[in-house]
Amino acid sequence: MRRTAASLALASALAATAVVLAPTTTSAATPPVKIYKVQYDSPGSDSGTNTSLNSEWVVIKNTTSTNRSLTGWTLRDRTGYTYKFPTFTLKAGATVTVRTGKGTATSTQRYYNRSWYVWNNTGDTAYLKDSKGYLKHSCSWSSVGTGSKYC
C-alpha cells in the first residue's frame, strides 16, 4: 500500500511539473495571406482629392514562399465598402497595396476607384475574405493614433 501511495504522489508531482514546464502559445500562426498594414488616416486634411484618397491604403502580404491566387478575394470595411480582386496572383513573399482612390492597377498597386474615403479614422475593421467568403484575416483600430496600424 505504501508503494502505491508513494507512486501516486510521485506521478502527481511529475504531472504538475509537466504542466508548469509545458510551452505556451500566445499568438496564432501567421496566415498565408494577411493584412500587413493599414493607413486609415490620409495625411493632412481630408480634401477628397485623388492624391488624398490614394494616401489611404491597405497593404496585403503573402507570407509564404508560394504564389497565391487572390482572384475573387475581397477587402472590405465595417460599412461594407468592398474591393474585389479580379484575376490576380500575389507572388511569394510579395505585397500589394489597395488604395482608396483611382489609378491604374499593377502587380503591386490596386485601386478601389472611389471618390470618397473608405476607412474610418476613429475606428474600423479591415476584413480580407477569400473567393468563397471565408474570413482569412482582419485588422481593427479604435482611434486615430498615428493614422496607421501594423496588423
JSON list of C-alpha atoms in Angstrom, two decimals:
[
{"chain": "A", "resi": 1, "resn": "MET", "atom": "CA", "xyz": [0.00, 0.00, 0.00]},
{"chain": "A", "resi": 2, "resn": "ARG", "atom": "CA", "xyz": [2.89, 2.33, 0.80]},
{"chain": "A", "resi": 3, "resn": "ARG", "atom": "CA", "xyz": [4.35, 1.78, -2.68]},
{"chain": "A", "resi": 4, "resn": "THR", "atom": "CA", "xyz": [1.04, 2.62, -4.31]},
{"chain": "A", "resi": 5, "resn": "ALA", "atom": "CA", "xyz": [0.71, 5.83, -2.30]},
{"chain": "A", "resi": 6, "resn": "ALA", "atom": "CA", "xyz": [4.32, 6.79, -3.00]},
{"chain": "A", "resi": 7, "resn": "SER", "atom": "CA", "xyz": [3.91, 6.02, -6.71]},
{"chain": "A", "resi": 8, "resn": "LEU", "atom": "CA", "xyz": [0.73, 8.08, -6.83]},
{"chain": "A", "resi": 9, "resn": "ALA", "atom": "CA", "xyz": [2.43, 11.01, -5.09]},
{"chain": "A", "resi": 10, "resn": "LEU", "atom": "CA", "xyz": [5.39, 10.85, -7.48]},
{"chain": "A", "resi": 11, "resn": "ALA", "atom": "CA", "xyz": [3.12, 10.64, -10.53]},
{"chain": "A", "resi": 12, "resn": "SER", "atom": "CA", "xyz": [1.13, 13.65, -9.30]},
{"chain": "A", "resi": 13, "resn": "ALA", "atom": "CA", "xyz": [4.31, 15.67, -8.73]},
{"chain": "A", "resi": 14, "resn": "LEU", "atom": "CA", "xyz": [5.61, 14.82, -12.21]},
{"chain": "A", "resi": 15, "resn": "ALA", "atom": "CA", "xyz": [2.29, 15.73, -13.81]},
{"chain": "A", "resi": 16, "resn": "ALA", "atom": "CA", "xyz": [2.27, 19.09, -12.02]},
{"chain": "A", "resi": 17, "resn": "THR", "atom": "CA", "xyz": [5.84, 19.76, -13.17]},
{"chain": "A", "resi": 18, "resn": "ALA", "atom": "CA", "xyz": [4.92, 18.88, -16.76]},
{"chain": "A", "resi": 19, "resn": "VAL", "atom": "CA", "xyz": [2.03, 21.34, -16.65]},
{"chain": "A", "resi": 20, "resn": "VAL", "atom": "CA", "xyz": [4.31, 24.11, -15.35]},
{"chain": "A", "resi": 21, "resn": "LEU", "atom": "CA", "xyz": [7.03, 23.36, -17.90]},
{"chain": "A", "resi": 22, "resn": "ALA", "atom": "CA", "xyz": [4.72, 22.89, -20.89]},
{"chain": "A", "resi": 23, "resn": "PRO", "atom": "CA", "xyz": [5.30, 25.55, -23.54]},
{"chain": "A", "resi": 24, "resn": "THR", "atom": "CA", "xyz": [2.52, 28.03, -24.09]},
{"chain": "A", "resi": 25, "resn": "THR", "atom": "CA", "xyz": [1.47, 29.64, -27.33]},
{"chain": "A", "resi": 26, "resn": "THR", "atom": "CA", "xyz": [0.06, 33.13, -27.05]},
{"chain": "A", "resi": 27, "resn": "SER", "atom": "CA", "xyz": [-0.20, 34.09, -30.70]},
{"chain": "A", "resi": 28, "resn": "ALA", "atom": "CA", "xyz": [-1.89, 32.42, -33.62]},
{"chain": "A", "resi": 29, "resn": "ALA", "atom": "CA", "xyz": [0.10, 31.23, -36.59]},
{"chain": "A", "resi": 30, "resn": "THR", "atom": "CA", "xyz": [0.70, 33.81, -39.30]},
{"chain": "A", "resi": 31, "resn": "PRO", "atom": "CA", "xyz": [-1.89, 33.38, -42.05]},
{"chain": "A", "resi": 32, "resn": "PRO", "atom": "CA", "xyz": [-0.54, 32.66, -45.57]},
{"chain": "A", "resi": 33, "resn": "VAL", "atom": "CA", "xyz": [-2.07, 35.91, -46.84]},
{"chain": "A", "resi": 34, "resn": "LYS", "atom": "CA", "xyz": [-2.66, 38.70, -44.34]},
{"chain": "A", "resi": 35, "resn": "ILE", "atom": "CA", "xyz": [-3.42, 42.37, -43.92]},
{"chain": "A", "resi": 36, "resn": "TYR", "atom": "CA", "xyz": [0.04, 43.72, -43.16]},
{"chain": "A", "resi": 37, "resn": "LYS", "atom": "CA", "xyz": [-0.60, 47.44, -42.63]},
{"chain": "A", "resi": 38, "resn": "VAL", "atom": "CA", "xyz": [-3.48, 49.91, -42.89]},
{"chain": "A", "resi": 39, "resn": "GLN", "atom": "CA", "xyz": [-3.02, 53.65, -43.48]},
{"chain": "A", "resi": 40, "resn": "TYR", "atom": "CA", "xyz": [-6.54, 54.59, -42.41]},
{"chain": "A", "resi": 41, "resn": "ASP", "atom": "CA", "xyz": [-5.99, 58.34, -41.97]},
{"chain": "A", "resi": 42, "resn": "SER", "atom": "CA", "xyz": [-4.76, 60.06, -45.09]},
{"chain": "A", "resi": 43, "resn": "PRO", "atom": "CA", "xyz": [-2.07, 62.58, -44.05]},
{"chain": "A", "resi": 44, "resn": "GLY", "atom": "CA", "xyz": [-3.29, 66.19, -43.99]},
{"chain": "A", "resi": 45, "resn": "SER", "atom": "CA", "xyz": [-6.89, 67.29, -44.25]},
{"chain": "A", "resi": 46, "resn": "ASP", "atom": "CA", "xyz": [-9.50, 65.04, -45.86]},
{"chain": "A", "resi": 47, "resn": "SER", "atom": "CA", "xyz": [-9.83, 67.14, -49.02]},
{"chain": "A", "resi": 48, "resn": "GLY", "atom": "CA", "xyz": [-11.25, 64.34, -51.17]},
{"chain": "A", "resi": 49, "resn": "THR", "atom": "CA", "xyz": [-8.66, 64.83, -53.92]},
{"chain": "A", "resi": 50, "resn": "ASN", "atom": "CA", "xyz": [-7.45, 61.69, -55.65]},
{"chain": "A", "resi": 51, "resn": "THR", "atom": "CA", "xyz": [-3.99, 62.23, -54.12]},
{"chain": "A", "resi": 52, "resn": "SER", "atom": "CA", "xyz": [-5.53, 62.38, -50.65]},
{"chain": "A", "resi": 53, "resn": "LEU", "atom": "CA", "xyz": [-7.74, 59.34, -51.32]},
{"chain": "A", "resi": 54, "resn": "ASN", "atom": "CA", "xyz": [-4.76, 57.31, -52.54]},
{"chain": "A", "resi": 55, "resn": "SER", "atom": "CA", "xyz": [-2.88, 58.19, -49.35]},
{"chain": "A", "resi": 56, "resn": "GLU", "atom": "CA", "xyz": [-5.39, 55.93, -47.58]},
{"chain": "A", "resi": 57, "resn": "TRP", "atom": "CA", "xyz": [-4.47, 52.29, -48.25]},
{"chain": "A", "resi": 58, "resn": "VAL", "atom": "CA", "xyz": [-4.15, 48.68, -47.10]},
{"chain": "A", "resi": 59, "resn": "VAL", "atom": "CA", "xyz": [-1.09, 46.50, -47.69]},
{"chain": "A", "resi": 60, "resn": "ILE", "atom": "CA", "xyz": [-1.77, 42.79, -48.12]},
{"chain": "A", "resi": 61, "resn": "LYS", "atom": "CA", "xyz": [1.18, 40.40, -47.78]},
{"chain": "A", "resi": 62, "resn": "ASN", "atom": "CA", "xyz": [1.81, 36.87, -48.98]},
{"chain": "A", "resi": 63, "resn": "THR", "atom": "CA", "xyz": [3.79, 35.41, -46.06]},
{"chain": "A", "resi": 64, "resn": "THR", "atom": "CA", "xyz": [4.66, 32.18, -47.88]},
{"chain": "A", "resi": 65, "resn": "SER", "atom": "CA", "xyz": [7.20, 31.00, -50.45]},
{"chain": "A", "resi": 66, "resn": "THR", "atom": "CA", "xyz": [4.38, 30.07, -52.85]},
{"chain": "A", "resi": 67, "resn": "ASN", "atom": "CA", "xyz": [2.43, 32.31, -55.24]},
{"chain": "A", "resi": 68, "resn": "ARG", "atom": "CA", "xyz": [-1.19, 32.76, -54.08]},
{"chain": "A", "resi": 69, "resn": "SER", "atom": "CA", "xyz": [-4.24, 33.44, -56.22]},
{"chain": "A", "resi": 70, "resn": "LEU", "atom": "CA", "xyz": [-6.38, 36.27, -54.82]},
{"chain": "A", "resi": 71, "resn": "THR", "atom": "CA", "xyz": [-8.89, 36.06, -57.68]},
{"chain": "A", "resi": 72, "resn": "GLY", "atom": "CA", "xyz": [-12.34, 36.77, -56.24]},
{"chain": "A", "resi": 73, "resn": "TRP", "atom": "CA", "xyz": [-10.99, 37.72, -52.79]},
{"chain": "A", "resi": 74, "resn": "THR", "atom": "CA", "xyz": [-12.45, 40.80, -51.14]},
{"chain": "A", "resi": 75, "resn": "LEU", "atom": "CA", "xyz": [-11.20, 43.56, -48.87]},
{"chain": "A", "resi": 76, "resn": "ARG", "atom": "CA", "xyz": [-13.91, 45.48, -47.04]},
{"chain": "A", "resi": 77, "resn": "ASP", "atom": "CA", "xyz": [-14.59, 47.74, -44.09]},
{"chain": "A", "resi": 78, "resn": "ARG", "atom": "CA", "xyz": [-17.31, 47.53, -41.41]},
{"chain": "A", "resi": 79, "resn": "THR", "atom": "CA", "xyz": [-19.68, 49.63, -43.52]},
{"chain": "A", "resi": 80, "resn": "GLY", "atom": "CA", "xyz": [-19.35, 47.23, -46.44]},
{"chain": "A", "resi": 81, "resn": "TYR", "atom": "CA", "xyz": [-17.25, 49.23, -48.91]},
{"chain": "A", "resi": 82, "resn": "THR", "atom": "CA", "xyz": [-15.67, 46.39, -50.84]},
{"chain": "A", "resi": 83, "resn": "TYR", "atom": "CA", "xyz": [-12.77, 45.93, -53.22]},
{"chain": "A", "resi": 84, "resn": "LYS", "atom": "CA", "xyz": [-12.92, 42.64, -55.17]},
{"chain": "A", "resi": 85, "resn": "PHE", "atom": "CA", "xyz": [-9.74, 41.29, -56.71]},
{"chain": "A", "resi": 86, "resn": "PRO", "atom": "CA", "xyz": [-10.08, 40.43, -60.40]},
{"chain": "A", "resi": 87, "resn": "THR", "atom": "CA", "xyz": [-7.81, 37.72, -61.79]},
{"chain": "A", "resi": 88, "resn": "PHE", "atom": "CA", "xyz": [-4.76, 38.32, -59.63]},
{"chain": "A", "resi": 89, "resn": "THR", "atom": "CA", "xyz": [-1.80, 36.37, -58.24]},
{"chain": "A", "resi": 90, "resn": "LEU", "atom": "CA", "xyz": [0.21, 37.65, -55.30]},
{"chain": "A", "resi": 91, "resn": "LYS", "atom": "CA", "xyz": [3.78, 36.47, -55.72]},
{"chain": "A", "resi": 92, "resn": "ALA", "atom": "CA", "xyz": [5.59, 34.58, -52.96]},
{"chain": "A", "resi": 93, "resn": "GLY", "atom": "CA", "xyz": [6.67, 36.96, -50.18]},
{"chain": "A", "resi": 94, "resn": "ALA", "atom": "CA", "xyz": [5.25, 39.97, -52.05]},
{"chain": "A", "resi": 95, "resn": "THR", "atom": "CA", "xyz": [2.81, 42.70, -51.07]},
{"chain": "A", "resi": 96, "resn": "VAL", "atom": "CA", "xyz": [0.03, 44.51, -52.89]},
{"chain": "A", "resi": 97, "resn": "THR", "atom": "CA", "xyz": [-1.29, 47.91, -51.83]},
{"chain": "A", "resi": 98, "resn": "VAL", "atom": "CA", "xyz": [-5.01, 48.59, -52.27]},
{"chain": "A", "resi": 99, "resn": "ARG", "atom": "CA", "xyz": [-5.60, 52.35, -52.46]},
{"chain": "A", "resi": 100, "resn": "THR", "atom": "CA", "xyz": [-8.93, 54.09, -51.96]},
{"chain": "A", "resi": 101, "resn": "GLY", "atom": "CA", "xyz": [-8.83, 56.44, -54.97]},
{"chain": "A", "resi": 102, "resn": "LYS", "atom": "CA", "xyz": [-8.41, 55.98, -58.69]},
{"chain": "A", "resi": 103, "resn": "GLY", "atom": "CA", "xyz": [-5.41, 54.74, -60.64]},
{"chain": "A", "resi": 104, "resn": "THR", "atom": "CA", "xyz": [-4.06, 52.11, -63.00]},
{"chain": "A", "resi": 105, "resn": "ALA", "atom": "CA", "xyz": [-3.80, 48.65, -61.47]},
{"chain": "A", "resi": 106, "resn": "THR", "atom": "CA", "xyz": [-0.40, 46.93, -61.45]},
{"chain": "A", "resi": 107, "resn": "SER", "atom": "CA", "xyz": [1.02, 43.83, -59.78]},
{"chain": "A", "resi": 108, "resn": "THR", "atom": "CA", "xyz": [1.80, 45.91, -56.66]},
{"chain": "A", "resi": 109, "resn": "GLN", "atom": "CA", "xyz": [-0.97, 48.57, -56.68]},
{"chain": "A", "resi": 110, "resn": "ARG", "atom": "CA", "xyz": [-4.75, 48.14, -56.85]},
{"chain": "A", "resi": 111, "resn": "TYR", "atom": "CA", "xyz": [-7.49, 50.79, -56.57]},
{"chain": "A", "resi": 112, "resn": "TYR", "atom": "CA", "xyz": [-10.99, 50.91, -55.09]},
{"chain": "A", "resi": 113, "resn": "ASN", "atom": "CA", "xyz": [-11.75, 53.68, -57.64]},
{"chain": "A", "resi": 114, "resn": "ARG", "atom": "CA", "xyz": [-13.81, 55.54, -55.05]},
{"chain": "A", "resi": 115, "resn": "SER", "atom": "CA", "xyz": [-14.39, 59.26, -54.83]},
{"chain": "A", "resi": 116, "resn": "TRP", "atom": "CA", "xyz": [-14.51, 59.35, -51.02]},
{"chain": "A", "resi": 117, "resn": "TYR", "atom": "CA", "xyz": [-12.72, 57.68, -48.12]},
{"chain": "A", "resi": 118, "resn": "VAL", "atom": "CA", "xyz": [-13.27, 54.06, -47.06]},
{"chain": "A", "resi": 119, "resn": "TRP", "atom": "CA", "xyz": [-11.50, 53.70, -43.71]},
{"chain": "A", "resi": 120, "resn": "ASN", "atom": "CA", "xyz": [-12.88, 55.49, -40.63]},
{"chain": "A", "resi": 121, "resn": "ASN", "atom": "CA", "xyz": [-10.21, 57.40, -38.72]},
{"chain": "A", "resi": 122, "resn": "THR", "atom": "CA", "xyz": [-11.90, 56.90, -35.34]},
{"chain": "A", "resi": 123, "resn": "GLY", "atom": "CA", "xyz": [-12.26, 53.14, -35.62]},
{"chain": "A", "resi": 124, "resn": "ASP", "atom": "CA", "xyz": [-12.93, 50.50, -38.22]},
{"chain": "A", "resi": 125, "resn": "THR", "atom": "CA", "xyz": [-12.05, 46.96, -39.24]},
{"chain": "A", "resi": 126, "resn": "ALA", "atom": "CA", "xyz": [-10.48, 45.74, -42.47]},
{"chain": "A", "resi": 127, "resn": "TYR", "atom": "CA", "xyz": [-11.68, 42.26, -43.47]},
{"chain": "A", "resi": 128, "resn": "LEU", "atom": "CA", "xyz": [-9.89, 40.06, -46.01]},
{"chain": "A", "resi": 129, "resn": "LYS", "atom": "CA", "xyz": [-12.03, 37.19, -47.32]},
{"chain": "A", "resi": 130, "resn": "ASP", "atom": "CA", "xyz": [-11.29, 34.50, -49.87]},
{"chain": "A", "resi": 131, "resn": "SER", "atom": "CA", "xyz": [-13.35, 33.83, -53.01]},
{"chain": "A", "resi": 132, "resn": "LYS", "atom": "CA", "xyz": [-15.75, 31.62, -51.02]},
{"chain": "A", "resi": 133, "resn": "GLY", "atom": "CA", "xyz": [-16.36, 34.34, -48.43]},
{"chain": "A", "resi": 134, "resn": "TYR", "atom": "CA", "xyz": [-14.27, 32.82, -45.66]},
{"chain": "A", "resi": 135, "resn": "LEU", "atom": "CA", "xyz": [-12.52, 35.34, -43.41]},
{"chain": "A", "resi": 136, "resn": "LYS", "atom": "CA", "xyz": [-8.76, 34.96, -43.85]},
{"chain": "A", "resi": 137, "resn": "HIS", "atom": "CA", "xyz": [-7.58, 37.92, -41.78]},
{"chain": "A", "resi": 138, "resn": "SER", "atom": "CA", "xyz": [-8.83, 41.12, -40.18]},
{"chain": "A", "resi": 139, "resn": "CYS", "atom": "CA", "xyz": [-7.34, 44.21, -38.60]},
{"chain": "A", "resi": 140, "resn": "SER", "atom": "CA", "xyz": [-9.11, 46.67, -36.27]},
{"chain": "A", "resi": 141, "resn": "TRP", "atom": "CA", "xyz": [-8.32, 50.05, -34.74]},
{"chain": "A", "resi": 142, "resn": "SER", "atom": "CA", "xyz": [-10.30, 52.23, -32.36]},
{"chain": "A", "resi": 143, "resn": "SER", "atom": "CA", "xyz": [-8.78, 55.70, -32.55]},
{"chain": "A", "resi": 144, "resn": "VAL", "atom": "CA", "xyz": [-6.81, 57.97, -34.84]},
{"chain": "A", "resi": 145, "resn": "GLY", "atom": "CA", "xyz": [-3.50, 57.49, -33.05]},
{"chain": "A", "resi": 146, "resn": "THR", "atom": "CA", "xyz": [-0.77, 57.62, -35.69]},
{"chain": "A", "resi": 147, "resn": "GLY", "atom": "CA", "xyz": [-3.23, 57.15, -38.56]},
{"chain": "A", "resi": 148, "resn": "SER", "atom": "CA", "xyz": [-1.86, 53.73, -39.42]},
{"chain": "A", "resi": 149, "resn": "LYS", "atom": "CA", "xyz": [-1.66, 50.27, -37.93]},
{"chain": "A", "resi": 150, "resn": "TYR", "atom": "CA", "xyz": [0.51, 47.21, -38.46]},
{"chain": "A", "resi": 151, "resn": "CYS", "atom": "CA", "xyz": [-1.64, 44.11, -38.19]}
]
